[in-house]
Structure formats: structure tokens, C-alpha cells
């Protein structure tokens, strides 16, 4: 939900539209960019109701402006997706459901999950993947803290560190050794750090998956 990953969403959506439609085509997009500091404060204080109110207000404004559906451009804040959906007439395209569909296409039965500590530890995200019949593996507690710290203190600030890349790859390789057949980059900023060429384990970048699905739905 930081503007760092919002740039990726906007770029991917337009790239898909250009590829599919050709010529000078670009995407018709309504973008409501929140103040991420407010959202992060809600997360840190476990004030999910307040964060839901902030995002519901943003979603309602987009609906009133003519949007056909809503993307919440973050994995973590899908914790409040149901509350946001309650006040909308248009659908929310759920990032975990889109990711589960992609995992099924690749016949993945066990997947590693990296994301914020909320996404990794809590059930709201993992249950969507497990509902598709896929086992979800998360790191141990010290590694959960390491992954989370790099997201908030580096990636959301636009800091890309080779040391942090190697730390993520160490964690990914450990989960691969424990049987994971793929890894979900379950935070929309992680794709700024980890690419498929960095590891032999199949990467499922939720930013790429979510934005691509949105673009293809728009074309349809």
C-alpha cells in the first residue's frame, strides 16, 4: 500500500493493456492513494476497524467515480476486505484468491508464504490459499520478524539492499528444503527485492498476479 508498490501496479496494468490491445491503448484507472503512515499506525496498534473505515471511504469514492471493481493494492489490508465489501455495490478482486488460482494453474500443493507478520501469522490470508487445497508454510518466528522488518524499514521506504535480498533468499531456500514447491511474495513490496532469476523456486509475485488479473478483467 506504500506508493512504492503502487507504481508497480500502475505500470503492470498498463503494460498488460498495451500488450493485449496494442497501439496507443492504455488502462482507464481510478487511483486513490492513501497516506500509508496512517495505515501503518493502525496496523501497529491493531486498530483494524479504523483502517477499514479509511479504506472503505476510499473504495466508496472510487465506486462513486465510476469504478467497475476495486483492487486493494496490499496483501495485509485484505484482513478488512469483507468489511469494505459490505458498503460497496461493486466487487473487490481479492488478491489471495487471484494468487490461489495461479498456484492451482501450476499444480502447487505446498507453498511458502512471505509477507508482513500479520499476513504470515494470521488466518485471513492463508485460509484463502488453503481453501484451494494448498498447504501454506510460513517461516519460523525469528525469520518472520526479519521479513517484516525489511518490508517496513526498507522496502516501503524505497530501500533495496543486497544484504536483505540474501536474507530473504536464505529464508526461501530453507522453506524449499522443507518441501515448499513455490513461494508467495505475499507483500506487494517484496517484488521490488526478489525476482524469479534470484531463485530456482517458482516465485508467485502477488503484485504481478493481482495487477494482471485486473487488467485482463478490464479487457473482458
PDB file of N, CA, C and O in Angstrom, residues 29-89:
ATOM      1  N   UNK A  29      -7.880   3.992 -15.338  1.00  0.00           N
ATOM      2  CA  UNK A  29      -7.649   3.665 -13.932  1.00  0.00           C
ATOM      3  C   UNK A  29      -8.075   4.828 -13.042  1.00  0.00           C
ATOM      4  O   UNK A  29      -7.735   5.981 -13.307  1.00  0.00           O
ATOM      5  N   UNK A  30      -8.816   4.516 -11.993  1.00  0.00           N
ATOM      6  CA  UNK A  30      -9.081   5.465 -10.914  1.00  0.00           C
ATOM      7  C   UNK A  30      -8.205   5.051  -9.740  1.00  0.00           C
ATOM      8  O   UNK A  30      -8.300   3.926  -9.259  1.00  0.00           O
ATOM      9  N   UNK A  31      -7.343   5.945  -9.291  1.00  0.00           N
ATOM     10  CA  UNK A  31      -6.387   5.618  -8.241  1.00  0.00           C
ATOM     11  C   UNK A  31      -6.604   6.497  -7.018  1.00  0.00           C
ATOM     12  O   UNK A  31      -6.570   7.722  -7.117  1.00  0.00           O
ATOM     13  N   UNK A  32      -6.843   5.863  -5.888  1.00  0.00           N
ATOM     14  CA  UNK A  32      -6.924   6.581  -4.615  1.00  0.00           C
ATOM     15  C   UNK A  32      -5.719   6.156  -3.784  1.00  0.00           C
ATOM     16  O   UNK A  32      -5.658   5.037  -3.301  1.00  0.00           O
ATOM     17  N   UNK A  33      -4.766   7.040  -3.643  1.00  0.00           N
ATOM     18  CA  UNK A  33      -3.547   6.736  -2.902  1.00  0.00           C
ATOM     19  C   UNK A  33      -3.671   7.260  -1.475  1.00  0.00           C
ATOM     20  O   UNK A  33      -3.789   8.463  -1.260  1.00  0.00           O
ATOM     21  N   UNK A  34      -3.656   6.341  -0.520  1.00  0.00           N
ATOM     22  CA  UNK A  34      -3.821   6.716   0.891  1.00  0.00           C
ATOM     23  C   UNK A  34      -2.490   7.176   1.480  1.00  0.00           C
ATOM     24  O   UNK A  34      -1.429   6.979   0.882  1.00  0.00           O
ATOM     25  N   UNK A  35      -2.551   7.793   2.650  1.00  0.00           N
ATOM     26  CA  UNK A  35      -1.350   8.122   3.409  1.00  0.00           C
ATOM     27  C   UNK A  35      -0.959   6.855   4.167  1.00  0.00           C
ATOM     28  O   UNK A  35      -1.599   6.484   5.156  1.00  0.00           O
ATOM     29  N   UNK A  36       0.100   6.197   3.711  1.00  0.00           N
ATOM     30  CA  UNK A  36       0.457   4.898   4.282  1.00  0.00           C
ATOM     31  C   UNK A  36       0.831   5.002   5.754  1.00  0.00           C
ATOM     32  O   UNK A  36       0.657   4.039   6.510  1.00  0.00           O
ATOM     33  N   UNK A  37       1.330   6.151   6.190  1.00  0.00           N
ATOM     34  CA  UNK A  37       1.674   6.310   7.609  1.00  0.00           C
ATOM     35  C   UNK A  37       0.450   6.084   8.498  1.00  0.00           C
ATOM     36  O   UNK A  37       0.550   5.492   9.578  1.00  0.00           O
ATOM     37  N   UNK A  38      -0.722   6.541   8.044  1.00  0.00           N
ATOM     38  CA  UNK A  38      -1.955   6.344   8.819  1.00  0.00           C
ATOM     39  C   UNK A  38      -2.314   4.864   8.888  1.00  0.00           C
ATOM     40  O   UNK A  38      -2.734   4.368   9.945  1.00  0.00           O
ATOM     41  N   UNK A  39      -2.156   4.180   7.760  1.00  0.00           N
ATOM     42  CA  UNK A  39      -2.481   2.752   7.725  1.00  0.00           C
ATOM     43  C   UNK A  39      -1.515   1.959   8.596  1.00  0.00           C
ATOM     44  O   UNK A  39      -1.929   1.075   9.371  1.00  0.00           O
ATOM     45  N   UNK A  40      -0.232   2.261   8.501  1.00  0.00           N
ATOM     46  CA  UNK A  40       0.769   1.542   9.292  1.00  0.00           C
ATOM     47  C   UNK A  40       0.535   1.741  10.779  1.00  0.00           C
ATOM     48  O   UNK A  40       0.702   0.820  11.579  1.00  0.00           O
ATOM     49  N   UNK A  41       0.122   2.953  11.179  1.00  0.00           N
ATOM     50  CA  UNK A  41      -0.170   3.224  12.585  1.00  0.00           C
ATOM     51  C   UNK A  41      -1.338   2.362  13.067  1.00  0.00           C
ATOM     52  O   UNK A  41      -1.312   1.814  14.180  1.00  0.00           O
ATOM     53  N   UNK A  42      -2.345   2.220  12.213  1.00  0.00           N
ATOM     54  CA  UNK A  42      -3.484   1.347  12.552  1.00  0.00           C
ATOM     55  C   UNK A  42      -3.025  -0.094  12.714  1.00  0.00           C
ATOM     56  O   UNK A  42      -3.440  -0.799  13.652  1.00  0.00           O
ATOM     57  N   UNK A  43      -2.154  -0.550  11.817  1.00  0.00           N
ATOM     58  CA  UNK A  43      -1.645  -1.918  11.899  1.00  0.00           C
ATOM     59  C   UNK A  43      -0.881  -2.132  13.202  1.00  0.00           C
ATOM     60  O   UNK A  43      -1.106  -3.114  13.919  1.00  0.00           O
ATOM     61  N   UNK A  44       0.029  -1.214  13.492  1.00  0.00           N
ATOM     62  CA  UNK A  44       0.864  -1.349  14.690  1.00  0.00           C
ATOM     63  C   UNK A  44       0.029  -1.360  15.967  1.00  0.00           C
ATOM     64  O   UNK A  44       0.370  -2.042  16.938  1.00  0.00           O
ATOM     65  N   UNK A  45      -1.078  -0.606  15.948  1.00  0.00           N
ATOM     66  CA  UNK A  45      -1.953  -0.527  17.125  1.00  0.00           C
ATOM     67  C   UNK A  45      -3.078  -1.556  17.107  1.00  0.00           C
ATOM     68  O   UNK A  45      -3.946  -1.541  17.993  1.00  0.00           O
ATOM     69  N   UNK A  46      -3.060  -2.427  16.090  1.00  0.00           N
ATOM     70  CA  UNK A  46      -4.115  -3.444  15.933  1.00  0.00           C
ATOM     71  C   UNK A  46      -5.497  -2.797  15.840  1.00  0.00           C
ATOM     72  O   UNK A  46      -6.505  -3.393  16.258  1.00  0.00           O
ATOM     73  N   UNK A  47      -5.560  -1.596  15.289  1.00  0.00           N
ATOM     74  CA  UNK A  47      -6.836  -0.886  15.141  1.00  0.00           C
ATOM     75  C   UNK A  47      -7.372  -1.136  13.734  1.00  0.00           C
ATOM     76  O   UNK A  47      -7.384  -0.257  12.874  1.00  0.00           O
ATOM     77  N   UNK A  48      -7.830  -2.353  13.524  1.00  0.00           N
ATOM     78  CA  UNK A  48      -8.272  -2.760  12.190  1.00  0.00           C
ATOM     79  C   UNK A  48      -9.582  -2.083  11.795  1.00  0.00           C
ATOM     80  O   UNK A  48      -9.827  -1.855  10.611  1.00  0.00           O
ATOM     81  N   UNK A  49     -10.412  -1.745  12.780  1.00  0.00           N
ATOM     82  CA  UNK A  49     -11.673  -1.063  12.467  1.00  0.00           C
ATOM     83  C   UNK A  49     -11.411   0.312  11.858  1.00  0.00           C
ATOM     84  O   UNK A  49     -12.058   0.711  10.889  1.00  0.00           O
ATOM     85  N   UNK A  50     -10.459   1.040  12.429  1.00  0.00           N
ATOM     86  CA  UNK A  50     -10.137   2.364  11.890  1.00  0.00           C
ATOM     87  C   UNK A  50      -9.576   2.255  10.480  1.00  0.00           C
ATOM     88  O   UNK A  50      -9.946   3.026   9.585  1.00  0.00           O
ATOM     89  N   UNK A  51      -8.687   1.285  10.282  1.00  0.00           N
ATOM     90  CA  UNK A  51      -8.114   1.113   8.943  1.00  0.00           C
ATOM     91  C   UNK A  51      -9.186   0.716   7.935  1.00  0.00           C
ATOM     92  O   UNK A  51      -9.161   1.150   6.771  1.00  0.00           O
ATOM     93  N   UNK A  52     -10.150  -0.090   8.382  1.00  0.00           N
ATOM     94  CA  UNK A  52     -11.255  -0.479   7.499  1.00  0.00           C
ATOM     95  C   UNK A  52     -12.076   0.743   7.106  1.00  0.00           C
ATOM     96  O   UNK A  52     -12.491   0.880   5.946  1.00  0.00           O
ATOM     97  N   UNK A  53     -12.293   1.649   8.054  1.00  0.00           N
ATOM     98  CA  UNK A  53     -13.050   2.870   7.762  1.00  0.00           C
ATOM     99  C   UNK A  53     -12.322   3.733   6.733  1.00  0.00           C
ATOM    100  O   UNK A  53     -12.942   4.281   5.818  1.00  0.00           O
ATOM    101  N   UNK A  54     -11.004   3.856   6.884  1.00  0.00           N
ATOM    102  CA  UNK A  54     -10.210   4.665   5.946  1.00  0.00           C
ATOM    103  C   UNK A  54     -10.303   4.093   4.536  1.00  0.00           C
ATOM    104  O   UNK A  54     -10.548   4.818   3.558  1.00  0.00           O
ATOM    105  N   UNK A  55     -10.139   2.783   4.433  1.00  0.00           N
ATOM    106  CA  UNK A  55     -10.142   2.158   3.108  1.00  0.00           C
ATOM    107  C   UNK A  55     -11.551   2.062   2.525  1.00  0.00           C
ATOM    108  O   UNK A  55     -11.729   2.160   1.308  1.00  0.00           O
ATOM    109  N   UNK A  56     -12.545   1.876   3.380  1.00  0.00           N
ATOM    110  CA  UNK A  56     -13.921   1.828   2.893  1.00  0.00           C
ATOM    111  C   UNK A  56     -14.327   3.173   2.298  1.00  0.00           C
ATOM    112  O   UNK A  56     -15.011   3.240   1.270  1.00  0.00           O
ATOM    113  N   UNK A  57     -13.893   4.252   2.945  1.00  0.00           N
ATOM    114  CA  UNK A  57     -14.179   5.584   2.424  1.00  0.00           C
ATOM    115  C   UNK A  57     -13.519   5.770   1.053  1.00  0.00           C
ATOM    116  O   UNK A  57     -14.146   6.295   0.118  1.00  0.00           O
ATOM    117  N   UNK A  58     -12.277   5.322   0.929  1.00  0.00           N
ATOM    118  CA  UNK A  58     -11.573   5.423  -0.355  1.00  0.00           C
ATOM    119  C   UNK A  58     -12.282   4.601  -1.430  1.00  0.00           C
ATOM    120  O   UNK A  58     -12.481   5.061  -2.560  1.00  0.00           O
ATOM    121  N   UNK A  59     -12.683   3.374  -1.066  1.00  0.00           N
ATOM    122  CA  UNK A  59     -13.346   2.491  -2.030  1.00  0.00           C
ATOM    123  C   UNK A  59     -14.687   3.062  -2.480  1.00  0.00           C
ATOM    124  O   UNK A  59     -15.048   2.991  -3.664  1.00  0.00           O
ATOM    125  N   UNK A  60     -15.425   3.627  -1.532  1.00  0.00           N
ATOM    126  CA  UNK A  60     -16.732   4.205  -1.867  1.00  0.00           C
ATOM    127  C   UNK A  60     -16.570   5.380  -2.831  1.00  0.00           C
ATOM    128  O   UNK A  60     -17.364   5.548  -3.771  1.00  0.00           O
ATOM    129  N   UNK A  61     -15.551   6.190  -2.624  1.00  0.00           N
ATOM    130  CA  UNK A  61     -15.288   7.319  -3.517  1.00  0.00           C
ATOM    131  C   UNK A  61     -14.958   6.824  -4.936  1.00  0.00           C
ATOM    132  O   UNK A  61     -15.386   7.422  -5.931  1.00  0.00           O
ATOM    133  N   UNK A  62     -14.222   5.735  -5.021  1.00  0.00           N
ATOM    134  CA  UNK A  62     -13.887   5.167  -6.327  1.00  0.00           C
ATOM    135  C   UNK A  62     -15.130   4.604  -7.012  1.00  0.00           C
ATOM    136  O   UNK A  62     -15.318   4.769  -8.223  1.00  0.00           O
ATOM    137  N   UNK A  63     -15.978   3.957  -6.233  1.00  0.00           N
ATOM    138  CA  UNK A  63     -17.230   3.445  -6.781  1.00  0.00           C
ATOM    139  C   UNK A  63     -18.075   4.591  -7.326  1.00  0.00           C
ATOM    140  O   UNK A  63     -18.606   4.516  -8.450  1.00  0.00           O
ATOM    141  N   UNK A  64     -18.197   5.648  -6.555  1.00  0.00           N
ATOM    142  CA  UNK A  64     -18.998   6.797  -6.972  1.00  0.00           C
ATOM    143  C   UNK A  64     -18.408   7.491  -8.199  1.00  0.00           C
ATOM    144  O   UNK A  64     -19.133   8.111  -8.985  1.00  0.00           O
ATOM    145  N   UNK A  65     -17.105   7.359  -8.391  1.00  0.00           N
ATOM    146  CA  UNK A  65     -16.442   7.966  -9.538  1.00  0.00           C
ATOM    147  C   UNK A  65     -16.575   7.114 -10.805  1.00  0.00           C
ATOM    148  O   UNK A  65     -16.153   7.538 -11.876  1.00  0.00           O
ATOM    149  N   UNK A  66     -17.138   5.891 -10.648  1.00  0.00           N
ATOM    150  CA  UNK A  66     -17.408   5.073 -11.821  1.00  0.00           C
ATOM    151  C   UNK A  66     -16.607   3.796 -11.951  1.00  0.00           C
ATOM    152  O   UNK A  66     -16.659   3.136 -13.003  1.00  0.00           O
ATOM    153  N   UNK A  67     -15.868   3.409 -10.915  1.00  0.00           N
ATOM    154  CA  UNK A  67     -15.099   2.162 -10.986  1.00  0.00           C
ATOM    155  C   UNK A  67     -16.028   0.962 -11.133  1.00  0.00           C
ATOM    156  O   UNK A  67     -17.146   0.947 -10.602  1.00  0.00           O
ATOM    157  N   UNK A  68     -15.570  -0.046 -11.872  1.00  0.00           N
ATOM    158  CA  UNK A  68     -16.338  -1.284 -12.061  1.00  0.00           C
ATOM    159  C   UNK A  68     -16.006  -2.333 -11.008  1.00  0.00           C
ATOM    160  O   UNK A  68     -16.796  -3.227 -10.736  1.00  0.00           O
ATOM    161  N   UNK A  69     -14.807  -2.247 -10.448  1.00  0.00           N
ATOM    162  CA  UNK A  69     -14.418  -3.122  -9.349  1.00  0.00           C
ATOM    163  C   UNK A  69     -13.249  -2.478  -8.622  1.00  0.00           C
ATOM    164  O   UNK A  69     -12.660  -1.505  -9.099  1.00  0.00           O
ATOM    165  N   UNK A  70     -12.921  -3.027  -7.451  1.00  0.00           N
ATOM    166  CA  UNK A  70     -11.920  -2.438  -6.568  1.00  0.00           C
ATOM    167  C   UNK A  70     -10.738  -3.389  -6.388  1.00  0.00           C
ATOM    168  O   UNK A  70     -10.916  -4.591  -6.198  1.00  0.00           O
ATOM    169  N   UNK A  71      -9.544  -2.816  -6.431  1.00  0.00           N
ATOM    170  CA  UNK A  71      -8.333  -3.536  -6.025  1.00  0.00           C
ATOM    171  C   UNK A  71      -7.801  -2.889  -4.752  1.00  0.00           C
ATOM    172  O   UNK A  71      -7.607  -1.670  -4.727  1.00  0.00           O
ATOM    173  N   UNK A  72      -7.597  -3.680  -3.722  1.00  0.00           N
ATOM    174  CA  UNK A  72      -6.889  -3.212  -2.539  1.00  0.00           C
ATOM    175  C   UNK A  72      -5.435  -3.613  -2.772  1.00  0.00           C
ATOM    176  O   UNK A  72      -5.109  -4.800  -2.742  1.00  0.00           O
ATOM    177  N   UNK A  73      -4.578  -2.634  -3.042  1.00  0.00           N
ATOM    178  CA  UNK A  73      -3.222  -2.931  -3.537  1.00  0.00           C
ATOM    179  C   UNK A  73      -2.247  -3.234  -2.403  1.00  0.00           C
ATOM    180  O   UNK A  73      -1.197  -2.599  -2.262  1.00  0.00           O
ATOM    181  N   UNK A  74      -2.596  -4.203  -1.621  1.00  0.00           N
ATOM    182  CA  UNK A  74      -1.816  -4.662  -0.468  1.00  0.00           C
ATOM    183  C   UNK A  74      -2.369  -6.008  -0.046  1.00  0.00           C
ATOM    184  O   UNK A  74      -3.576  -6.239  -0.147  1.00  0.00           O
ATOM    185  N   UNK A  75      -1.508  -6.899   0.412  1.00  0.00           N
ATOM    186  CA  UNK A  75      -1.973  -8.183   0.941  1.00  0.00           C
ATOM    187  C   UNK A  75      -2.536  -8.034   2.349  1.00  0.00           C
ATOM    188  O   UNK A  75      -3.624  -8.509   2.652  1.00  0.00           O
ATOM    189  N   UNK A  76      -1.797  -7.338   3.206  1.00  0.00           N
ATOM    190  CA  UNK A  76      -2.160  -7.245   4.624  1.00  0.00           C
ATOM    191  C   UNK A  76      -3.558  -6.681   4.835  1.00  0.00           C
ATOM    192  O   UNK A  76      -4.330  -7.195   5.655  1.00  0.00           O
ATOM    193  N   UNK A  77      -3.905  -5.630   4.096  1.00  0.00           N
ATOM    194  CA  UNK A  77      -5.182  -4.968   4.356  1.00  0.00           C
ATOM    195  C   UNK A  77      -6.383  -5.735   3.803  1.00  0.00           C
ATOM    196  O   UNK A  77      -7.525  -5.313   3.980  1.00  0.00           O
ATOM    197  N   UNK A  78      -6.130  -6.885   3.172  1.00  0.00           N
ATOM    198  CA  UNK A  78      -7.257  -7.761   2.845  1.00  0.00           C
ATOM    199  C   UNK A  78      -7.863  -8.370   4.114  1.00  0.00           C
ATOM    200  O   UNK A  78      -8.915  -9.003   4.052  1.00  0.00           O
ATOM    201  N   UNK A  79      -7.210  -8.139   5.234  1.00  0.00           N
ATOM    202  CA  UNK A  79      -7.800  -8.537   6.526  1.00  0.00           C
ATOM    203  C   UNK A  79      -9.155  -7.872   6.717  1.00  0.00           C
ATOM    204  O   UNK A  79     -10.051  -8.443   7.355  1.00  0.00           O
ATOM    205  N   UNK A  80      -9.336  -6.670   6.160  1.00  0.00           N
ATOM    206  CA  UNK A  80     -10.598  -5.939   6.321  1.00  0.00           C
ATOM    207  C   UNK A  80     -11.400  -5.899   5.017  1.00  0.00           C
ATOM    208  O   UNK A  80     -12.334  -5.106   4.881  1.00  0.00           O
ATOM    209  N   UNK A  81     -11.057  -6.757   4.068  1.00  0.00           N
ATOM    210  CA  UNK A  81     -11.734  -6.751   2.765  1.00  0.00           C
ATOM    211  C   UNK A  81     -13.236  -6.983   2.892  1.00  0.00           C
ATOM    212  O   UNK A  81     -14.028  -6.332   2.205  1.00  0.00           O
ATOM    213  N   UNK A  82     -13.637  -7.891   3.765  1.00  0.00           N
ATOM    214  CA  UNK A  82     -15.066  -8.190   3.918  1.00  0.00           C
ATOM    215  C   UNK A  82     -15.837  -6.968   4.425  1.00  0.00           C
ATOM    216  O   UNK A  82     -16.970  -6.711   3.984  1.00  0.00           O
ATOM    217  N   UNK A  83     -15.235  -6.223   5.346  1.00  0.00           N
ATOM    218  CA  UNK A  83     -15.899  -5.020   5.878  1.00  0.00           C
ATOM    219  C   UNK A  83     -16.036  -3.951   4.799  1.00  0.00           C
ATOM    220  O   UNK A  83     -17.042  -3.232   4.749  1.00  0.00           O
ATOM    221  N   UNK A  84     -15.027  -3.845   3.960  1.00  0.00           N
ATOM    222  CA  UNK A  84     -15.090  -2.873   2.862  1.00  0.00           C
ATOM    223  C   UNK A  84     -16.153  -3.301   1.848  1.00  0.00           C
ATOM    224  O   UNK A  84     -16.943  -2.484   1.377  1.00  0.00           O
ATOM    225  N   UNK A  85     -16.188  -4.590   1.549  1.00  0.00           N
ATOM    226  CA  UNK A  85     -17.142  -5.092   0.563  1.00  0.00           C
ATOM    227  C   UNK A  85     -18.586  -4.832   0.986  1.00  0.00           C
ATOM    228  O   UNK A  85     -19.463  -4.601   0.143  1.00  0.00           O
ATOM    229  N   UNK A  86     -18.832  -4.839   2.287  1.00  0.00           N
ATOM    230  CA  UNK A  86     -20.196  -4.638   2.801  1.00  0.00           C
ATOM    231  C   UNK A  86     -20.820  -3.314   2.362  1.00  0.00           C
ATOM    232  O   UNK A  86     -22.038  -3.222   2.211  1.00  0.00           O
ATOM    233  N   UNK A  87     -20.012  -2.294   2.147  1.00  0.00           N
ATOM    234  CA  UNK A  87     -20.565  -0.972   1.822  1.00  0.00           C
ATOM    235  C   UNK A  87     -20.521  -0.684   0.321  1.00  0.00           C
ATOM    236  O   UNK A  87     -20.891   0.414  -0.102  1.00  0.00           O
ATOM    237  N   UNK A  88     -20.087  -1.667  -0.458  1.00  0.00           N
ATOM    238  CA  UNK A  88     -19.949  -1.473  -1.906  1.00  0.00           C
ATOM    239  C   UNK A  88     -21.001  -2.251  -2.691  1.00  0.00           C
ATOM    240  O   UNK A  88     -21.463  -3.304  -2.260  1.00  0.00           O
ATOM    241  N   UNK A  89     -21.315  -1.738  -3.864  1.00  0.00           N
ATOM    242  CA  UNK A  89     -22.151  -2.483  -4.815  1.00  0.00           C
ATOM    243  C   UNK A  89     -21.285  -3.229  -5.832  1.00  0.00           C
ATOM    244  O   UNK A  89     -21.738  -4.182  -6.446  1.00  0.00           O
TER     245      UNK A  89
END
